[in-house]
Amino acid sequence: MSVPRFWRSLGSRYNLEGTHCTECGEYYYPPRDTCVNCRRLGKIESYKFKGTGEIITYTIIHTAAEGFEEQTPYALAIIKLDEGPSLTAQIVGNPKEVYIGMRVKPVFRKLGEDGERGMIYYGTKFVPAEA
Amino acid sequence: MTIGIVSYGAYVPRYRIKVEEIARLWGDDAEILKKGLMVHEKSVPDLDEDTATIAVEAARSALARGEFDPARIGAIYTGSESHPYAVKPTSTIVAQALGATPDLTAADFEFACKAGTAAVQACMGLVSSGMIELGLAIGADVSQGAPSDALEYTAAAGGVALVIGRKESELCALIEDTYSFTTDTPDFWRREGRPYPEHGGRFTGEPGYFKHVTNAAKGLLKKLGTTPEDYDYAVFHQPNGKFPTKVAKTLGFRKEQIAPGLVVTKIGNSYSGSCLMGLAATLDQAKPGDRIFVTAFGSGAGSDAFSIKVTDRIEKIRAKAPKVSELLKNPVYLDYGQYAKHKGKIRLA
């Protein structure tokens, strides 16, 4: 990932910043500038998600992409945030303890890095809410 | 002028390695080591944790406990000897992750194990001068000990964040005064680009730790006209359990005074987080009116002593973030191989 591309999305990666349409109440993550329900009538404001949510489904990665090899096996889940939107994120900890319907909360972790010389990418992963 | 702690937050990674496991690999006697160091196990960062992530977690805990608007933070200083970048501040990452940007100043500090308390003093200066309203001082580390070096038994990971302010109604503890003692003492160092620090072995004891901690502590007691008996608790930098226990006795503090803050036995030495972790564990149980004597030490060398008095507000905010004892629950123990992987000691290519 390019440095500017990551930098542009710092807010949503670090702090789960998205948007909210005050007209229809819909929440968007990642942020959208236009409400898909209200179109031009929508009133979009920025919104910081609470970060708590539930695992909708998950998969356990055994053959990882470059940069994630050391972390296998790990769980990658689709999480439905309490406000509505879903996102894909890594679940920290033992993947065997992950289950559908599990309540999760956000943690700040390293997402990756561009080798030893490049930038370090930080952002949000999730852990079981009771942990 | 009133100045003090508005809030505090701690973070300790979930992984641990026992002294026995490290001793097994190097053929050392674990029982002798445990008795000598008074350390049973130490914390180990997860594969995706570093000083920045630990600093953010500790700072977010402090924010949750203090329930203030992060935009009020006028300065963030993160003290560490393991900043993830050689050039590029950890503190800007923390500022962004807290939502404190852009109206603030920030920088990283380094002074071996006392960079966190140096950050506290800098925040005290800025707050008391009126330059800023709130200052965030963090001590966090993922400290390094070379394989088979004595440091490997204690070099741990963790961090603590303190929010410094001057509005009396929002302080959970007053900082009555601070005093520092600093000299050029080459007891421990790490050169640019080197992965592990070097140390002077036994030289780190008397001319390093004991000389500086004792002088800083005595200096502050003299400045304030207080004695060890005037304090309910005391916290000294904890590179192991033996040093703070010995220095407390020399200065005239009782075992009961240092017991709540002596967290090194279960965490190890979290370097810049170490002394502040002891303070956090003590604040976790202190009552309004209690006085806490704190002395940090950083090799190189220097000591910062603080006299702290807990206020009524501690009871209101304490439960809003995890206590140190809660952070120590449900540890995941690693064997040496897993530990080496977590610490990046295994080179894949």
XYZ file of C-alpha atoms in Angstrom:
480
model
C 0.000 0.000 0.000
C 1.281 3.476 -0.820
C 2.094 5.863 2.013
C -0.406 8.575 0.891
C -3.179 6.009 0.437
C -2.714 4.749 4.000
C -2.347 8.270 5.396
C -5.654 9.350 3.805
C -7.484 6.634 5.726
C -5.756 7.097 9.117
C -8.954 8.275 10.825
C -10.999 5.270 9.818
C -8.154 2.811 10.438
C -7.075 4.152 13.854
C -10.387 5.308 15.269
C -13.138 3.674 13.198
C -14.245 7.049 11.885
C -17.094 6.722 9.433
C -20.150 8.752 8.515
C -23.788 9.000 9.522
C -26.795 10.319 7.624
C -28.886 12.423 10.001
C -31.774 12.301 7.510
C -32.373 8.523 7.501
C -30.105 7.402 10.363
C -27.873 5.131 8.254
C -24.247 4.657 9.357
C -21.372 4.122 6.926
C -18.028 2.429 7.436
C -15.769 3.084 5.631
C -17.051 6.665 5.359
C -19.298 7.640 2.430
C -19.853 11.211 1.366
C -23.304 10.511 -0.046
C -26.150 8.606 1.604
C -27.248 5.728 -0.624
C -30.792 5.946 0.749
C -31.382 9.691 0.627
C -29.095 10.527 -2.302
C -28.931 14.314 -2.730
C -31.354 14.867 0.190
C -29.078 13.098 2.689
C -27.275 14.989 5.426
C -23.901 13.344 6.063
C -21.871 13.982 9.217
C -18.661 12.332 10.381
C -19.153 9.722 13.085
C -16.775 7.790 15.331
C -18.022 4.259 15.864
C -18.126 2.867 19.409
C -16.157 -0.105 18.100
C -18.161 -2.844 19.775
C -19.859 -5.405 17.593
C -20.520 -9.029 16.797
C -18.812 -11.590 14.583
C -21.097 -12.409 11.630
C -18.755 -14.979 10.138
C -15.059 -15.785 10.118
C -12.367 -17.840 8.456
C -9.084 -19.150 9.810
C -6.090 -18.221 7.695
C -3.442 -20.936 7.438
C -1.741 -19.779 4.229
C -1.263 -16.075 4.679
C -0.480 -13.250 2.314
C 3.006 -11.741 2.299
C 3.805 -10.057 5.608
C 1.338 -12.139 7.631
C 3.129 -15.517 7.441
C 4.362 -15.389 11.042
C 0.865 -14.883 12.428
C -0.791 -18.049 11.076
C -3.155 -19.496 12.040
C -5.269 -16.413 12.694
C -8.931 -15.531 12.390
C -10.220 -13.016 9.897
C -13.826 -12.042 10.603
C -16.678 -9.989 9.268
C -17.823 -7.915 12.216
C -21.167 -6.138 12.382
C -20.651 -2.987 14.405
C -23.429 -2.118 16.850
C -24.448 0.872 14.710
C -25.005 -1.393 11.674
C -22.135 -1.430 9.172
C -19.918 -4.480 8.735
C -16.175 -4.597 8.244
C -13.490 -7.226 7.805
C -10.786 -7.373 10.474
C -8.342 -9.678 12.174
C -9.345 -11.187 15.527
C -6.402 -11.153 17.942
C -5.724 -14.279 20.002
C -6.406 -17.981 19.708
C -8.471 -18.576 16.517
C -9.992 -21.699 18.085
C -11.830 -19.498 20.576
C -13.570 -17.479 17.854
C -17.254 -18.204 17.156
C -20.140 -16.693 15.200
C -22.067 -14.292 17.409
C -19.021 -13.498 19.575
C -19.020 -9.963 20.996
C -15.839 -8.071 20.148
C -14.173 -4.749 20.949
C -11.414 -2.852 19.117
C -7.678 -2.799 19.914
C -4.860 -0.779 18.395
C -2.327 -3.004 16.635
C 0.242 -3.117 13.885
C -1.490 -4.077 10.651
C 1.729 -4.541 8.711
C 4.872 -2.857 7.474
C 6.701 -2.248 4.235
C 9.700 -4.400 5.099
C 12.426 -3.200 7.468
C 12.887 0.144 5.730
C 9.307 1.105 4.992
C 6.413 2.555 6.878
C 4.685 0.730 9.731
C 0.912 0.511 9.285
C -1.154 0.767 12.456
C -4.871 0.296 12.811
C -7.749 -1.554 14.409
C -8.088 -5.244 15.111
C -10.598 -6.858 17.457
C -10.505 -8.970 20.616
C -13.280 -10.806 22.484
C -15.253 -8.141 24.412
C -15.049 -10.065 27.683
C -11.238 -10.348 27.513
C 0.416 26.179 42.353
C -1.657 23.013 42.312
C -0.619 20.380 39.816
C -1.369 16.710 39.616
C -2.650 13.605 37.900
C -6.035 13.899 36.178
C -6.106 10.274 35.122
C -3.925 7.248 34.507
C -4.044 4.147 32.337
C -1.920 1.026 32.095
C -1.439 -1.701 29.526
C 0.329 -5.055 29.737
C 0.403 -7.546 26.828
C -1.299 -10.865 27.515
C 1.663 -13.128 26.816
C 4.178 -14.300 29.439
C 7.294 -16.405 29.648
C 8.435 -17.993 32.895
C 11.973 -17.701 34.246
C 12.120 -21.535 34.246
C 11.572 -21.631 30.480
C 14.394 -19.178 29.718
C 16.682 -20.912 32.234
C 15.888 -24.301 30.644
C 17.265 -23.093 27.319
C 20.487 -21.614 28.667
C 21.175 -24.201 31.356
C 20.791 -21.737 34.221
C 19.376 -22.540 37.645
C 15.848 -21.103 37.634
C 15.412 -21.299 41.411
C 18.571 -19.290 42.072
C 17.531 -16.741 39.442
C 13.991 -16.393 40.780
C 15.275 -15.925 44.303
C 17.986 -13.503 43.241
C 15.903 -11.430 40.840
C 12.567 -11.841 42.645
C 10.988 -12.206 39.191
C 8.913 -15.275 38.285
C 7.718 -14.391 34.801
C 7.718 -11.477 32.388
C 5.318 -10.027 29.832
C 5.924 -10.530 26.120
C 4.328 -8.447 23.344
C 2.061 -10.038 20.755
C 3.427 -10.341 17.199
C 1.607 -7.150 16.220
C 2.362 -5.119 19.356
C 5.119 -2.545 19.782
C 5.773 0.569 21.843
C 3.308 2.616 19.774
C 0.415 0.153 20.176
C 1.129 -0.227 23.907
C 1.328 3.562 24.347
C -2.006 3.988 22.539
C -3.730 1.316 24.653
C -2.424 2.858 27.909
C -3.412 6.360 26.767
C -6.899 5.222 25.719
C -7.313 3.682 29.178
C -6.317 6.997 30.762
C -8.813 8.787 28.510
C -11.588 6.334 29.447
C -10.784 6.733 33.150
C -10.563 10.530 33.040
C -13.546 11.084 30.717
C -12.226 14.359 29.305
C -12.210 15.749 25.788
C -8.919 14.632 24.129
C -8.790 17.981 22.298
C -7.847 19.538 25.658
C -4.479 17.734 25.599
C -1.850 20.325 24.733
C 1.240 18.100 24.816
C 2.008 14.411 24.352
C 5.413 13.054 25.303
C 6.116 9.332 24.979
C 9.164 8.018 26.785
C 10.677 4.761 25.549
C 13.926 3.100 24.644
C 12.168 1.037 21.955
C 10.360 3.576 19.778
C 9.307 1.722 16.592
C 10.871 4.347 14.340
C 14.370 5.804 14.746
C 12.983 8.977 13.165
C 9.190 9.545 13.242
C 7.557 10.181 16.591
C 5.548 7.608 18.504
C 3.720 10.542 20.106
C 2.099 11.645 16.831
C 0.680 8.133 16.395
C -0.693 8.311 19.956
C -2.101 11.810 19.340
C -3.919 10.683 16.189
C -5.249 7.507 17.823
C -6.614 9.508 20.762
C -8.230 12.174 18.618
C -6.017 14.846 20.184
C -4.646 16.241 16.894
C -3.860 18.809 15.584
C -3.874 21.478 18.319
C -0.969 20.226 20.442
C 2.787 19.796 20.687
C 4.398 16.349 20.756
C 7.798 14.698 20.974
C 9.427 11.443 22.013
C 11.649 11.063 25.043
C 14.462 8.620 25.710
C 16.251 8.071 29.022
C 16.540 4.301 29.479
C 13.933 3.301 32.095
C 12.981 6.798 33.271
C 11.895 8.412 29.999
C 8.286 8.194 31.193
C 8.866 10.171 34.376
C 10.967 12.715 32.444
C 7.855 13.154 30.279
C 5.770 13.655 33.437
C 8.116 16.442 34.566
C 8.001 18.134 31.146
C 4.192 18.052 31.259
C 4.250 19.448 34.808
C 6.322 22.381 33.581
C 4.056 23.153 30.635
C 0.888 22.764 32.677
C 2.076 24.856 35.626
C 3.334 27.624 33.325
C -0.112 27.825 31.787
C 1.172 26.971 28.303
C -1.121 23.958 28.121
C -4.236 22.767 29.962
C -3.535 19.028 29.994
C -0.358 17.090 29.239
C -0.135 13.382 28.424
C 3.038 11.639 29.601
C 3.595 8.018 28.613
C 6.250 5.482 29.509
C 6.072 2.411 27.250
C 8.506 -0.204 26.083
C 8.999 -3.536 24.369
C 12.438 -3.862 25.884
C 15.183 -6.023 24.440
C 17.487 -8.459 26.141
C 20.056 -10.337 24.065
C 19.639 -14.137 24.034
C 21.324 -15.683 27.127
C 22.098 -12.230 28.592
C 21.021 -11.675 32.211
C 18.601 -9.009 30.927
C 16.625 -11.640 29.040
C 15.076 -12.826 32.313
C 13.507 -9.437 33.002
C 13.248 -7.309 29.797
C 9.473 -7.070 29.399
C 6.715 -5.091 27.689
C 4.126 -2.671 29.033
C 3.148 0.945 29.297
C 1.499 3.539 31.500
C -0.012 6.907 30.609
C -0.515 9.787 33.043
C -2.600 12.846 32.276
C -1.199 15.902 34.029
C -3.414 18.898 34.789
C -3.922 21.793 37.195
C -7.699 22.119 37.665
C -8.029 20.990 41.283
C -11.529 19.514 40.934
C -10.374 17.104 38.237
C -7.189 15.807 39.880
C -7.191 12.247 41.261
C -3.794 12.871 42.872
C -1.724 15.958 43.613
C 1.964 16.003 42.696
C 3.356 17.801 45.737
C 6.856 18.130 44.341
C 9.546 16.480 42.240
C 13.323 16.302 42.447
C 15.881 14.784 40.077
C 19.449 13.544 40.433
C 21.427 13.124 37.208
C 25.048 12.260 36.336
C 26.954 10.840 33.366
C 27.207 7.187 34.368
C 27.801 4.598 31.606
C 26.034 1.675 33.289
C 23.832 0.687 30.316
C 23.525 1.795 26.686
C 22.500 0.788 23.194
C 24.333 2.177 20.187
C 22.498 3.339 17.031
C 21.414 0.417 14.856
C 22.221 -2.253 17.434
C 19.364 -4.581 18.400
C 20.361 -5.232 22.012
C 21.673 -3.023 24.806
C 25.000 -3.478 26.572
C 25.370 -3.101 30.314
C 28.037 -2.952 32.947
C 26.888 -6.066 34.811
C 27.313 -5.435 38.535
C 28.396 -1.874 37.738
C 24.706 -1.120 37.089
C 24.019 -1.610 40.818
C 25.887 0.659 43.226
C 27.170 3.460 40.905
C 24.002 3.280 38.800
C 20.709 2.339 40.423
C 21.469 2.698 44.129
C 23.448 5.947 43.985
C 20.859 7.755 41.853
C 17.696 6.403 43.450
C 19.019 7.056 46.960
C 20.147 10.596 46.177
C 16.948 11.540 44.333
C 14.800 10.109 47.130
C 16.822 11.796 49.879
C 16.845 15.029 47.896
C 13.071 15.109 47.660
C 12.530 14.125 51.309
C 14.877 16.952 52.311
C 13.226 19.450 49.965
C 9.799 18.649 51.422
C 10.926 18.045 54.989
C 9.236 14.639 55.006
C 10.340 11.196 56.200
C 9.472 7.707 54.888
C 6.910 7.406 57.695
C 4.918 10.290 56.194
C 4.043 8.070 53.219
C 1.490 5.273 52.955
C 3.106 3.791 49.849
C 6.418 3.889 48.020
C 7.349 2.869 44.480
C 10.900 2.525 43.187
C 12.040 1.631 39.698
C 11.881 -2.139 39.352
C 14.534 -3.645 37.063
C 13.998 -6.723 39.256
C 12.420 -7.261 42.669
C 15.664 -7.165 44.605
C 16.826 -3.624 43.820
C 13.656 -1.746 44.886
C 13.333 -3.941 47.982
C 16.928 -3.193 48.985
C 16.788 0.537 48.252
C 13.475 0.886 50.122
C 15.041 -0.709 53.197
C 18.138 1.509 52.964
C 15.958 4.622 52.803
C 13.805 3.509 55.715
C 10.620 2.456 53.909
C 8.821 -0.642 55.133
C 8.022 -3.730 53.023
C 4.277 -3.041 53.362
C 4.735 0.396 51.782
C 6.267 -0.995 48.580
C 4.246 -4.238 48.345
C 1.248 -2.975 46.249
C 3.508 -1.367 43.657
C 5.994 -4.210 43.367
C 4.533 -5.637 40.159
C 7.887 -6.678 38.655
C 7.531 -10.239 39.984
C 4.733 -10.945 37.483
C 5.462 -8.490 34.669
C 9.237 -8.179 34.604
C 10.901 -4.855 33.875
C 8.764 -2.882 31.442
C 11.533 -0.225 31.309
C 9.912 3.176 30.739
C 6.675 1.617 31.984
C 8.228 -0.004 35.056
C 8.096 2.588 37.820
C 4.858 4.094 36.467
C 3.321 0.581 36.453
C 4.094 0.403 40.172
C 2.455 3.802 40.627
C -0.608 2.707 38.621
C -0.956 -0.478 40.719
C -0.679 1.645 43.875
C -3.259 4.201 42.653
C -5.511 1.185 41.940
C -5.850 0.629 45.673
C -4.877 3.892 47.402
C -7.451 5.794 49.449
C -8.117 9.539 49.383
C -5.485 11.303 51.479
C -2.850 8.572 51.016
C 0.634 9.765 50.129
C 2.804 7.903 47.614
C 6.563 8.333 47.256
C 7.777 7.477 43.747
C 11.358 7.280 42.471
C 12.175 6.277 38.909
C 15.627 5.401 37.613
C 17.077 5.477 34.132
C 20.515 4.204 33.255
C 22.942 6.678 31.870
C 22.008 7.793 34.602
C 19.362 9.663 36.523
C 16.503 9.422 38.984
C 13.244 11.376 39.250
C 11.468 11.399 42.620
C 7.855 12.486 43.151
C 5.688 13.047 46.198
C 2.057 12.304 45.400
C -1.098 12.778 47.456
C -4.302 10.978 46.435
C -7.547 12.990 46.334
C -11.227 12.039 46.783
C -11.666 11.857 43.014
C -9.687 8.605 42.792
C -12.753 6.670 44.008
C -14.914 8.141 41.233
C -12.615 7.353 38.312
C -10.728 4.212 39.337
C -13.194 1.614 38.014
C -13.601 3.246 34.605
C -10.524 1.494 33.162
C -8.809 -1.834 33.914
C -6.647 -2.042 37.043
C -3.114 -3.447 36.713
C -4.258 -6.605 38.549
C -7.025 -7.050 35.960
C -4.502 -6.692 33.134
C -2.538 -9.566 34.648
C -5.476 -11.981 34.550
C -5.632 -14.841 32.003
C -2.012 -14.802 30.823
C -0.969 -16.966 27.871
C 2.359 -18.679 28.555
C 4.862 -19.075 25.739
C 7.722 -21.512 25.334
C 11.117 -20.100 24.372
C 10.570 -20.767 20.660
C 7.280 -18.870 20.611
C 8.840 -16.117 22.713
C 11.760 -15.796 20.269
C 9.243 -15.462 17.426
C 7.218 -12.816 19.316
C 10.367 -10.819 20.010
C 11.640 -10.984 16.430
C 14.680 -12.995 17.498
C 14.088 -15.427 14.649
C 15.145 -14.130 11.233
C 13.119 -15.703 8.436
C 15.271 -14.322 5.643
